[in-house]
Amino acid sequence: MSRLVLVLGDQLSEGLSALRAADPERDVVVMAEVAEEAGYVAHHPKKIALIFAAMRKFAARLRDAGWELRYTALDDTENSGSIPGELLRRAEELGASEVIATQPGEFRLIAALDEMGLKVTQLTDDRFLTDLDWFEDWARGRKSLRMEYFYREMRKSTGYLMEEGKPAGGQWNFDHDNRKPAPGEIAASGPMRFTPDETVEEVLDLVERRFGNSFGETRPFWFATDQGEARRALTHFVKTALPRFGDYQDAMMGEERFLYHGVISGYMNIGLLDPREVCDAVEAAWRAGDVPINAAEGFIRQVIGWREYMRAIYFREGPEYPRRNWLNHQRGLPPLYWGAETRMRCLAKAVEQTREEAYAHHIQRLMVTGNFALLAGIDPAEVEEWYMRVYFDAFEWVTAPNTVGMSQFADGGVIASKPYVSSGSYIDRMSDYCGDCAYSVKTKTGEGACPFNLLYWHFMDRHRERFAKNPRMAQMYATWDRMGAEKQETIRNEAEDFLRRLSDGEVV
Ligand code: FAD
Ligand code: DLZ
Ligand code: SF4
């Protein structure tokens, strides 16, 4: 009797463990565009288009490779609307009683497969480099987990950028060489853009019709939608942007959306690129002398370090992790996150590019939209939902630890050793946003004061009990204490007034 082989929309890899375990002679692959996955959050239309187009092309590839396949398009009249529903329908149609799957990247779907009443084998997703049992052993007994130590283990076990057992360049981490401010101009053309073919056009029409009211522009659409295109995008990145990636990793520019970033996270997360091939390409460019060590190390650290670490934390912490709220932040997400008018140029530009591209780079996510949400005390569950909705690379295994943990400190410090908060001066140093802003970044209180300046101290003050003992924050509390009672009171009052106006829906 044939078995069903489930391939999800973020499992588009020929080497997927479920496909490896199956037999093309007798087993049938099931792929389905379903309302439940497209609707559990109102994803950016570009993300849905990327996934559906890539699913359709991957299905064609599997058929060409000899697999028998049942594909359900979103508009199919028989479509049951969910992954378990489609598996049950196909099981009945084909007389199958067993499903082979690669474990999904979200607890919700793992549980749904377990509970659906067919025998489902969920295999390890070994597209990731970290064995989760190994991570558990590594983590157990440590007082606190820090990415840096995990990363060193990953460097040793993968051998990336290692020379005779030692880190290339004599250091594990070149983070200090990754912090140049925004350059005057950019010497790269941005990510490789692909003209939509017939399949992509069909999907774009479908998405506009079914999801046109969601936040985000569907067109222009230029993402890679198959493995070949994604590989070309990777090669283009390594050649044109990677050499300067290290220097300008943290820089932000109002009119340059991509700077020297890869814009490949979405391709890795849905399986069009394998993290190993990405790191191989980066290491080869460094060995050939085409990119400096701070760029190669900085990039590989993100992929074998942060990306793997975030996933391992998600699975270790469990299904309740995305709902944590250690700081008890309760404010609703302000409409400016959905494009409502704001006078804060940094936020306006980050949200504008998010709406148009379904993309913002790491520092925009962490130090602009994330920083503001944390300072303003927004409910982290609403923040997490926003990130899930708006980015092309958002899947719970990676979005939750980045937002709930790294960005909002809602896990109480599982991921970050201190909250990622800053006043306007950090944004000013790393970007060209402030020059044209209605607020003045140099003004700390009073007329025109940058809201980040006020909110930063308000955050420190209101959470003093939680953070005063953190040695990494002691200096900031000493600065706050030196300000004197009168100045502190002014900051408190002006910050409260700003937060009240924010909650009242005024343009701030
Ligand atoms: P580059 O800057 O070129 O970096 C290279 C690669 O490193 C990325 O492609 C990505 O695969 C990996 N990487 C870098 N940092 C991280 C990280 N912190 N976690 C995981 N992978 C990382 N990344 C996602 O893939 N999906 C998300 O939903 C997501 N949400 C985020 C939310 C917040 C609040 C923050 C602060 C970060 C988030 N990130 C997320 C991490 C990071 O911002 C994106 O991976 C990166 O911006 C993707 O763009 P890029 O490919 O141009 O990355
Ligand atoms: C994100 C997504 C979307 C929008 N649509 C589908 C779909 O129709 N069919 C499918 O198999 N997968 C889809 N996905 C990806 C899943 O949501 C993803 O596999 C889970 O969230 C686990 O990471
Ligand atoms: Fe953002 Fe403040 Fe700079 Fe304006 S002045 S862009 S609000 S940091």
mmCIF file of C-alpha atoms in Angstrom, residues 36-194:
data_model
loop_
_atom_site.group_PDB
_atom_site.id
_atom_site.type_symbol
_atom_site.label_atom_id
_atom_site.label_comp_id
_atom_site.label_asym_id
_atom_site.label_seq_id
_atom_site.Cartn_x
_atom_site.Cartn_y
_atom_site.Cartn_z
ATOM 1 C CA GLU A 36 -5.359 27.580 7.094
ATOM 2 C CA GLU A 37 -1.651 28.053 6.362
ATOM 3 C CA ALA A 38 -2.280 31.150 4.288
ATOM 4 C CA GLY A 39 -4.498 32.562 7.019
ATOM 5 C CA TYR A 40 -3.201 31.627 10.497
ATOM 6 C CA VAL A 41 -1.746 35.113 10.301
ATOM 7 C CA ALA A 42 -2.529 37.553 7.492
ATOM 8 C CA HIS A 43 0.830 37.132 5.766
ATOM 9 C CA HIS A 44 2.280 39.770 3.466
ATOM 10 C CA PRO A 45 0.955 39.008 -0.055
ATOM 11 C CA LYS A 46 4.539 38.806 -1.388
ATOM 12 C CA LYS A 47 5.294 36.010 1.096
ATOM 13 C CA ILE A 48 2.234 34.019 0.042
ATOM 14 C CA ALA A 49 3.129 34.566 -3.610
ATOM 15 C CA LEU A 50 6.702 33.425 -3.007
ATOM 16 C CA ILE A 51 5.550 30.264 -1.263
ATOM 17 C CA PHE A 52 2.793 29.313 -3.707
ATOM 18 C CA ALA A 53 4.932 29.997 -6.787
ATOM 19 C CA ALA A 54 7.866 28.075 -5.323
ATOM 20 C CA MET A 55 5.539 25.197 -4.323
ATOM 21 C CA ARG A 56 4.128 24.937 -7.845
ATOM 22 C CA LYS A 57 7.601 24.899 -9.412
ATOM 23 C CA PHE A 58 8.911 22.407 -6.876
ATOM 24 C CA ALA A 59 5.962 20.108 -7.547
ATOM 25 C CA ALA A 60 6.753 20.226 -11.275
ATOM 26 C CA ARG A 61 10.360 19.353 -10.516
ATOM 27 C CA LEU A 62 9.391 16.376 -8.398
ATOM 28 C CA ARG A 63 7.085 15.115 -11.145
ATOM 29 C CA ASP A 64 9.918 15.455 -13.667
ATOM 30 C CA ALA A 65 12.104 13.459 -11.303
ATOM 31 C CA GLY A 66 9.553 10.619 -11.421
ATOM 32 C CA TRP A 67 7.446 11.173 -8.304
ATOM 33 C CA GLU A 68 3.726 10.633 -8.348
ATOM 34 C CA LEU A 69 2.273 13.759 -6.811
ATOM 35 C CA ARG A 70 -1.106 15.167 -5.728
ATOM 36 C CA TYR A 71 -1.099 18.956 -5.712
ATOM 37 C CA THR A 72 -4.011 21.003 -4.395
ATOM 38 C CA ALA A 73 -4.227 24.597 -5.624
ATOM 39 C CA LEU A 74 -5.898 27.133 -3.360
ATOM 40 C CA ASP A 75 -8.886 27.524 -5.689
ATOM 41 C CA ASP A 76 -9.495 23.785 -6.187
ATOM 42 C CA THR A 77 -13.139 23.109 -5.386
ATOM 43 C CA GLU A 78 -12.259 19.985 -3.380
ATOM 44 C CA ASN A 79 -9.697 21.834 -1.251
ATOM 45 C CA SER A 80 -10.487 21.049 2.408
ATOM 46 C CA GLY A 81 -8.575 24.121 3.619
ATOM 47 C CA SER A 82 -6.006 22.523 5.921
ATOM 48 C CA ILE A 83 -2.952 20.279 5.753
ATOM 49 C CA PRO A 84 -4.509 17.485 7.872
ATOM 50 C CA GLY A 85 -7.702 17.801 5.789
ATOM 51 C CA GLU A 86 -5.761 17.375 2.552
ATOM 52 C CA LEU A 87 -3.818 14.402 3.906
ATOM 53 C CA LEU A 88 -7.050 12.691 4.978
ATOM 54 C CA ARG A 89 -8.666 13.395 1.624
ATOM 55 C CA ARG A 90 -5.693 12.016 -0.317
ATOM 56 C CA ALA A 91 -5.414 9.028 2.035
ATOM 57 C CA GLU A 92 -8.991 8.108 1.262
ATOM 58 C CA GLU A 93 -8.540 8.690 -2.466
ATOM 59 C CA LEU A 94 -5.403 6.528 -2.628
ATOM 60 C CA GLY A 95 -6.215 4.000 0.096
ATOM 61 C CA ALA A 96 -3.186 5.079 2.120
ATOM 62 C CA SER A 97 -3.012 4.936 5.910
ATOM 63 C CA GLU A 98 0.479 6.203 6.591
ATOM 64 C CA VAL A 99 2.183 9.577 6.160
ATOM 65 C CA ILE A 100 5.885 10.372 6.061
ATOM 66 C CA ALA A 101 6.638 13.977 6.977
ATOM 67 C CA THR A 102 9.592 16.124 7.887
ATOM 68 C CA GLN A 103 8.832 17.791 11.194
ATOM 69 C CA PRO A 104 7.251 21.213 10.569
ATOM 70 C CA GLY A 105 8.870 24.374 11.927
ATOM 71 C CA GLU A 106 5.954 25.253 14.155
ATOM 72 C CA PHE A 107 4.446 23.519 17.207
ATOM 73 C CA ARG A 108 0.921 24.226 15.926
ATOM 74 C CA LEU A 109 1.410 22.079 12.850
ATOM 75 C CA ILE A 110 3.455 19.395 14.620
ATOM 76 C CA ALA A 111 0.509 18.901 17.002
ATOM 77 C CA ALA A 112 -2.031 18.962 14.174
ATOM 78 C CA LEU A 113 -0.176 16.150 12.364
ATOM 79 C CA ASP A 114 0.082 14.122 15.569
ATOM 80 C CA GLU A 115 -3.619 14.440 16.224
ATOM 81 C CA MET A 116 -5.041 13.761 12.787
ATOM 82 C CA GLY A 117 -5.827 10.078 13.053
ATOM 83 C CA LEU A 118 -3.460 8.683 10.412
ATOM 84 C CA LYS A 119 -0.105 7.161 11.282
ATOM 85 C CA VAL A 120 2.273 10.081 10.739
ATOM 86 C CA THR A 121 6.041 9.702 11.069
ATOM 87 C CA GLN A 122 7.655 13.086 11.627
ATOM 88 C CA LEU A 123 11.322 12.898 10.688
ATOM 89 C CA THR A 124 14.093 15.244 11.804
ATOM 90 C CA ASP A 125 14.524 18.305 9.612
ATOM 91 C CA ASP A 126 18.202 17.810 8.900
ATOM 92 C CA ARG A 127 18.421 20.771 6.575
ATOM 93 C CA PHE A 128 19.451 22.473 9.808
ATOM 94 C CA LEU A 129 22.942 21.793 11.103
ATOM 95 C CA THR A 130 22.062 21.505 14.775
ATOM 96 C CA ASP A 131 20.904 18.255 16.262
ATOM 97 C CA LEU A 132 18.327 19.315 18.847
ATOM 98 C CA ASP A 133 19.291 16.507 21.254
ATOM 99 C CA TRP A 134 22.901 17.658 21.080
ATOM 100 C CA PHE A 135 21.725 21.209 21.818
ATOM 101 C CA GLU A 136 19.784 20.000 24.834
ATOM 102 C CA ASP A 137 22.920 18.314 26.195
ATOM 103 C CA TRP A 138 24.988 21.412 25.486
ATOM 104 C CA ALA A 139 22.452 23.708 27.139
ATOM 105 C CA ARG A 140 21.645 21.561 30.161
ATOM 106 C CA GLY A 141 23.320 22.729 33.332
ATOM 107 C CA ARG A 142 24.475 26.065 31.913
ATOM 108 C CA LYS A 143 23.447 28.999 34.058
ATOM 109 C CA SER A 144 22.745 31.098 31.008
ATOM 110 C CA LEU A 145 22.921 30.347 27.313
ATOM 111 C CA ARG A 146 24.908 32.624 25.059
ATOM 112 C CA MET A 147 25.026 32.419 21.294
ATOM 113 C CA GLU A 148 28.784 33.094 21.159
ATOM 114 C CA TYR A 149 29.710 29.798 22.865
ATOM 115 C CA PHE A 150 27.233 27.846 20.774
ATOM 116 C CA TYR A 151 28.695 29.497 17.673
ATOM 117 C CA ARG A 152 32.238 28.399 18.537
ATOM 118 C CA GLU A 153 31.026 24.818 18.838
ATOM 119 C CA MET A 154 29.381 25.175 15.418
ATOM 120 C CA ARG A 155 32.574 26.543 13.882
ATOM 121 C CA LYS A 156 34.506 23.580 15.250
ATOM 122 C CA SER A 157 31.970 20.962 14.185
ATOM 123 C CA THR A 158 31.429 22.367 10.676
ATOM 124 C CA GLY A 159 35.038 23.430 10.110
ATOM 125 C CA TYR A 160 33.928 26.739 8.555
ATOM 126 C CA LEU A 161 36.683 29.371 8.685
ATOM 127 C CA MET A 162 38.935 27.091 10.699
ATOM 128 C CA GLU A 163 42.660 26.697 10.116
ATOM 129 C CA GLU A 164 44.506 23.900 11.908
ATOM 130 C CA GLY A 165 41.848 23.794 14.598
ATOM 131 C CA LYS A 166 41.966 27.564 15.183
ATOM 132 C CA PRO A 167 39.631 30.310 13.988
ATOM 133 C CA ALA A 168 40.816 31.940 10.760
ATOM 134 C CA GLY A 169 42.171 35.427 11.301
ATOM 135 C CA GLY A 170 42.998 34.600 14.920
ATOM 136 C CA GLN A 171 39.591 35.565 16.324
ATOM 137 C CA TRP A 172 36.258 33.805 16.610
ATOM 138 C CA ASN A 173 34.287 36.969 16.119
ATOM 139 C CA PHE A 174 34.874 40.152 14.142
ATOM 140 C CA ASP A 175 31.754 41.864 15.438
ATOM 141 C CA HIS A 176 33.681 45.021 16.253
ATOM 142 C CA ASP A 177 34.537 45.357 12.562
ATOM 143 C CA ASN A 178 30.858 45.132 11.566
ATOM 144 C CA ARG A 179 29.665 48.493 12.774
ATOM 145 C CA LYS A 180 30.459 51.182 10.251
ATOM 146 C CA PRO A 181 27.775 53.850 9.992
ATOM 147 C CA ALA A 182 25.743 54.496 6.831
ATOM 148 C CA PRO A 183 28.074 55.235 3.926
ATOM 149 C CA GLY A 184 27.540 58.256 1.643
ATOM 150 C CA GLU A 185 26.531 55.980 -1.215
ATOM 151 C CA ILE A 186 26.175 52.308 -1.970
ATOM 152 C CA ALA A 187 28.442 50.496 -4.437
ATOM 153 C CA ALA A 188 26.093 47.544 -5.011
ATOM 154 C CA SER A 189 22.990 47.122 -7.131
ATOM 155 C CA GLY A 190 20.928 45.287 -4.507
ATOM 156 C CA PRO A 191 19.608 41.736 -4.688
ATOM 157 C CA MET A 192 19.131 39.947 -8.015
ATOM 158 C CA ARG A 193 15.628 40.552 -9.333
ATOM 159 C CA PHE A 194 13.684 38.026 -11.412
#
